[in-house]
PDB file of C-alpha atoms in Angstrom:
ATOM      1  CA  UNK A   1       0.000   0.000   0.000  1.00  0.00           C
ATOM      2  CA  UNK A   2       0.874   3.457  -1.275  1.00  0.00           C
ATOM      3  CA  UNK A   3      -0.451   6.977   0.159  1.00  0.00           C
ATOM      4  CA  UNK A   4      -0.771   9.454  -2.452  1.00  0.00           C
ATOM      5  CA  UNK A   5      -1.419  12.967  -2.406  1.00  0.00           C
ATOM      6  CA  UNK A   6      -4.088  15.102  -4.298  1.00  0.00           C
ATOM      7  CA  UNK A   7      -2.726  18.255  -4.468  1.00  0.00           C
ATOM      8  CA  UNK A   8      -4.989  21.003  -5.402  1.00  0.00           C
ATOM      9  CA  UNK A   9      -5.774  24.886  -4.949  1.00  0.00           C
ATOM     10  CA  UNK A  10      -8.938  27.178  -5.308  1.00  0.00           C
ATOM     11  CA  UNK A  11     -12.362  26.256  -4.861  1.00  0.00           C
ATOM     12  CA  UNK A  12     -15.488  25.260  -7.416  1.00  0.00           C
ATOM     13  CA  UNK A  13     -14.873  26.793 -10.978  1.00  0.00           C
ATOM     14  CA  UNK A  14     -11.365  27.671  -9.682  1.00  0.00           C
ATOM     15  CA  UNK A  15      -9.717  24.541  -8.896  1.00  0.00           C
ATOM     16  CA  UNK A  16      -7.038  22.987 -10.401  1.00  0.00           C
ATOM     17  CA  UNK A  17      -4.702  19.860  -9.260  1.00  0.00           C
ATOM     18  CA  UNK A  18      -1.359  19.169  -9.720  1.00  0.00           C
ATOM     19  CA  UNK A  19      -0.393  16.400 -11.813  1.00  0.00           C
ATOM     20  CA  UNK A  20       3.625  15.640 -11.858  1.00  0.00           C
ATOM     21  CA  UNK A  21       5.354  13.377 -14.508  1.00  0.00           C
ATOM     22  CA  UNK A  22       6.760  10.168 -13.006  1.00  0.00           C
ATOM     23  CA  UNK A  23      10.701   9.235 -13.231  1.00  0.00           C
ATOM     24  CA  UNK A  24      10.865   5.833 -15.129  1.00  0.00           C
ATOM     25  CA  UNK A  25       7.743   6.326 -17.930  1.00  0.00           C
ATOM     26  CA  UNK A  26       6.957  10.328 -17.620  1.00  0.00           C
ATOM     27  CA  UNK A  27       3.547   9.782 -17.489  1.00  0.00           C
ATOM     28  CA  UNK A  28       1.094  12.058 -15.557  1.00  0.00           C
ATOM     29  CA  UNK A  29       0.382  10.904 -11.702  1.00  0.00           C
ATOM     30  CA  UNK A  30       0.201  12.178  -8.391  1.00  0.00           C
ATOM     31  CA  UNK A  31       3.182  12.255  -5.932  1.00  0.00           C
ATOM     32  CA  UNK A  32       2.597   8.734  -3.853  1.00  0.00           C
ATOM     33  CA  UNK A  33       5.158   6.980  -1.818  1.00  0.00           C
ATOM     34  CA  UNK A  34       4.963   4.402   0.847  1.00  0.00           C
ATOM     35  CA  UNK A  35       4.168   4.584   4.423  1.00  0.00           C
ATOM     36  CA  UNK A  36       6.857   6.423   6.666  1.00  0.00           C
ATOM     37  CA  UNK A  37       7.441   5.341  10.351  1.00  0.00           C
ATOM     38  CA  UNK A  38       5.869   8.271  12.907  1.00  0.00           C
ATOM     39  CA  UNK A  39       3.924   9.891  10.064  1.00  0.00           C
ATOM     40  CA  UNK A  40       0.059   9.466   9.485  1.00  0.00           C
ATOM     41  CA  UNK A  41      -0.948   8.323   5.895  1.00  0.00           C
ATOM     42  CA  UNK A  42      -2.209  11.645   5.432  1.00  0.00           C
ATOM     43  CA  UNK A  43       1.081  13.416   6.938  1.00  0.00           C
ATOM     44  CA  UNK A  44       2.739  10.653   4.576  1.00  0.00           C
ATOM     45  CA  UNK A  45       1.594  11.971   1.658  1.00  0.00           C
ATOM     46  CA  UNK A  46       1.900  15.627   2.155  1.00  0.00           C
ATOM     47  CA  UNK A  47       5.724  14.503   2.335  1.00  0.00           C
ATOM     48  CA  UNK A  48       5.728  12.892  -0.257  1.00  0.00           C
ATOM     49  CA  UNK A  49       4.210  15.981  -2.094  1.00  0.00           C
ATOM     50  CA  UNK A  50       7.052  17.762  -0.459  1.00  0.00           C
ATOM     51  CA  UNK A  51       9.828  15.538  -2.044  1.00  0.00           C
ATOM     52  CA  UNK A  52       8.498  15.349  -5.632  1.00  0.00           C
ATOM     53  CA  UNK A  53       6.308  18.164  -6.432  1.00  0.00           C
ATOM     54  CA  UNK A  54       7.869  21.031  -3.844  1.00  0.00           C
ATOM     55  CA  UNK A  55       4.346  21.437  -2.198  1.00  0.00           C
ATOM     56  CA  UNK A  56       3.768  22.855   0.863  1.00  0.00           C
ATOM     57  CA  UNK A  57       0.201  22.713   1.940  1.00  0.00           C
ATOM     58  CA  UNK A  58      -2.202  21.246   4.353  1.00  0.00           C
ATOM     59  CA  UNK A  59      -3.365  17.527   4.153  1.00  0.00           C
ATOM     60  CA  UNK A  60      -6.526  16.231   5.478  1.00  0.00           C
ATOM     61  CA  UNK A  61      -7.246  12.769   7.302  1.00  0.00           C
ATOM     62  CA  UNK A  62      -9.855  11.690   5.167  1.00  0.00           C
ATOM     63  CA  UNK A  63      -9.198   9.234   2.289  1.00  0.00           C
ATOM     64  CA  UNK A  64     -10.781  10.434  -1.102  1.00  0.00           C
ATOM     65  CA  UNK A  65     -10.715   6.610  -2.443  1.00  0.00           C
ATOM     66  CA  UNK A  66      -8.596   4.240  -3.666  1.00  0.00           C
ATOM     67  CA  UNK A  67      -6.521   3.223  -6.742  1.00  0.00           C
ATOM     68  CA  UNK A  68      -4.230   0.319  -8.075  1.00  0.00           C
ATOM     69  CA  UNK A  69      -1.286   0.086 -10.421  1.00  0.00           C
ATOM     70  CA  UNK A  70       1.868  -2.177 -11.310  1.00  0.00           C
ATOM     71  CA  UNK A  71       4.645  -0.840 -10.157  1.00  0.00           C
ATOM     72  CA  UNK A  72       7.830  -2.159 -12.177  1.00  0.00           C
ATOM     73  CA  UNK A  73      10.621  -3.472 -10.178  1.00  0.00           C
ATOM     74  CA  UNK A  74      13.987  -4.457 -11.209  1.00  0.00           C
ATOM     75  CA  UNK A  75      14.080  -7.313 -13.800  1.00  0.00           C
ATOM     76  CA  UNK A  76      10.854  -6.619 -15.110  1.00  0.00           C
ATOM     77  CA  UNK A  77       8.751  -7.915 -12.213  1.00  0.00           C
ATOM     78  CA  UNK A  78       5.779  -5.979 -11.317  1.00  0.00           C
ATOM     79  CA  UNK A  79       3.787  -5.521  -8.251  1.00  0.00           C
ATOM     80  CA  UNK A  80       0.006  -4.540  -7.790  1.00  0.00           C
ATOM     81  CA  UNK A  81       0.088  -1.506  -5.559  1.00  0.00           C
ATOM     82  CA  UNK A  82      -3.112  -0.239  -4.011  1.00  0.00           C
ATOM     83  CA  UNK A  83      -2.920   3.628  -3.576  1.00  0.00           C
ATOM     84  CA  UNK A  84      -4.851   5.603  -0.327  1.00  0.00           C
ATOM     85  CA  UNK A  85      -5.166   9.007  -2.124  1.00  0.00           C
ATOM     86  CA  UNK A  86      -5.465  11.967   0.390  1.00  0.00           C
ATOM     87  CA  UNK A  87      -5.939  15.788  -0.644  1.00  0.00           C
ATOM     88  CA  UNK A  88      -3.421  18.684   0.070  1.00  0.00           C
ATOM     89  CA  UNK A  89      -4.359  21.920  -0.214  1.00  0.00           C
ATOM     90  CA  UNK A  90      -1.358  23.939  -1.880  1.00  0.00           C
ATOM     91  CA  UNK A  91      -0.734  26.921   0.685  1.00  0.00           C
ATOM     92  CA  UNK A  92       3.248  27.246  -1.601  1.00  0.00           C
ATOM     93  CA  UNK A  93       4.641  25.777  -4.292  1.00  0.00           C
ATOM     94  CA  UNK A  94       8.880  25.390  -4.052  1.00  0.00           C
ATOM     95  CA  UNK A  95      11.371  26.044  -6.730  1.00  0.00           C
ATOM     96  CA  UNK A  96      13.800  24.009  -4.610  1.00  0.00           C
ATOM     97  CA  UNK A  97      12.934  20.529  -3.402  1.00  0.00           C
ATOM     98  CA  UNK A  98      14.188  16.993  -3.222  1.00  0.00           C
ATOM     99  CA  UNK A  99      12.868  15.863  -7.027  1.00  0.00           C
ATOM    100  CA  UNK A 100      13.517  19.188  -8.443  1.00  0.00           C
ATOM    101  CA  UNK A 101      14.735  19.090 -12.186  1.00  0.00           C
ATOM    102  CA  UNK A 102      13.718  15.505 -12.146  1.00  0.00           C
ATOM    103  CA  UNK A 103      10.031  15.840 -12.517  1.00  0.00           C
ATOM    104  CA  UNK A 104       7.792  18.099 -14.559  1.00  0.00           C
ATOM    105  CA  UNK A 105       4.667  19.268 -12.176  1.00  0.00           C
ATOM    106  CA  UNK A 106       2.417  21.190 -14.176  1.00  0.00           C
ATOM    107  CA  UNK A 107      -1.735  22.827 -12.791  1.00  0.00           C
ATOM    108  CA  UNK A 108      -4.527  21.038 -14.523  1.00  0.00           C
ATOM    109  CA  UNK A 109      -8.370  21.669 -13.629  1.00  0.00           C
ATOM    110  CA  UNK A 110      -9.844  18.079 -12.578  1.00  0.00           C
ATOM    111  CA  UNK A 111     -11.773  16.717 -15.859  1.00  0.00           C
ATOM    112  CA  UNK A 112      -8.699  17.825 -18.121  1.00  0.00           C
ATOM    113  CA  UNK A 113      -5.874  15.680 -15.276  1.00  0.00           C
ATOM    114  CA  UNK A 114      -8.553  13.267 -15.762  1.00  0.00           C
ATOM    115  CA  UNK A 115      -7.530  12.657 -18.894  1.00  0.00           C
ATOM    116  CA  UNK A 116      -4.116  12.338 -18.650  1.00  0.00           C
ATOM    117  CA  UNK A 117      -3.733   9.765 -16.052  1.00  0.00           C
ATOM    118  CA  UNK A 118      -3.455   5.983 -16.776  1.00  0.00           C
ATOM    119  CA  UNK A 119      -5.734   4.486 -13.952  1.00  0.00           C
ATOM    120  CA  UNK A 120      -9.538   4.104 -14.305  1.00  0.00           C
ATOM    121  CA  UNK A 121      -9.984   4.633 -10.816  1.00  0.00           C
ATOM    122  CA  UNK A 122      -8.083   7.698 -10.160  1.00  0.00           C
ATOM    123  CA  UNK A 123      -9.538   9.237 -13.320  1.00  0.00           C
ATOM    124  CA  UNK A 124     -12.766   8.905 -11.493  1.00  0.00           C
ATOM    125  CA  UNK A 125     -11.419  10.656  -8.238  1.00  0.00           C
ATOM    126  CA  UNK A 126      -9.926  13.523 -10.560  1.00  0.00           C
ATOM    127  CA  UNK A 127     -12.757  13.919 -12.818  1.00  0.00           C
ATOM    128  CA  UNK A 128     -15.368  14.241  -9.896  1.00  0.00           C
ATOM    129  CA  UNK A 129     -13.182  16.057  -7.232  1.00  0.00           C
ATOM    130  CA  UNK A 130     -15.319  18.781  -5.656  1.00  0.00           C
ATOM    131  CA  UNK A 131     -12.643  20.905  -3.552  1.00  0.00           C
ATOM    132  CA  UNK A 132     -16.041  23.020  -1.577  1.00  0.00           C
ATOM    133  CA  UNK A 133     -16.845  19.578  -0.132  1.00  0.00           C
ATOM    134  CA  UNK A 134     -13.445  19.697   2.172  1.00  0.00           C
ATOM    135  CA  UNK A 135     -14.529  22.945   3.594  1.00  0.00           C
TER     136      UNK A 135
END
């Protein structure tokens, strides 16, 4: 299990997330990483957030749903990963973080990151993410 971190800003018409390009196929995903020791999976994902998209924002302790994907190991062995996705509001976005010049992050309202993610499942959570509902 993975916790991964919608990170978004603005409310209703306004709101866009942030989609970052991952290392080994540069497609469009969310920063995700697995659990840390002393952090919740909430707090978990804000750092990862931190570490490969240079966000610094607030999580929240409830999950927004679930997705799964192969992750690609060495020797071409996969594993099915099951991702807890939790939102982060973007308070700052860093020029200098841990993944900097590694990744490309780039602001995308909800339907349109949608569409340029792989997994069904988080395509749903993106396409119907409703930002006022946190409040």
């Amino acid at each position: 299990t993975q916790f991964g971190a919608l990170c978004f800003r603005g409310t209703g018409k306004t709101t866009e997330v942030l989609l970052i390009k991952s290392l080994e196929t540069r497609r469009w995903i969310i920063p995700k990483g697995w659990p840390m020791d002393g952090l919740t999976p909430s707090d978990a994902a804000a750092q990862e957030a931190w570490e490969e998209a240079g966000v610094k924002g607030k999580s929240r302790e409830i999950c927004l749903g679930l997705y799964s994907y192969m992750k690609a190991l060495e020797d071409k062995v996969t594993l099915p990963v099951l991702v807890a996705v939790f939102p982060v509001e973007v308070r700052k976005l860093a020029d200098d973080y841990p993944e900097a010049g590694q990744r490309k992050r780039k602001w995308f309202r909800p339907k349109k990151a949608a569409a340029r993610v792989r997994e069904p499942e988080l395509k749903h959570m993106l396409r119907n993410f409703d930002a006022k509902a946190l409040r």
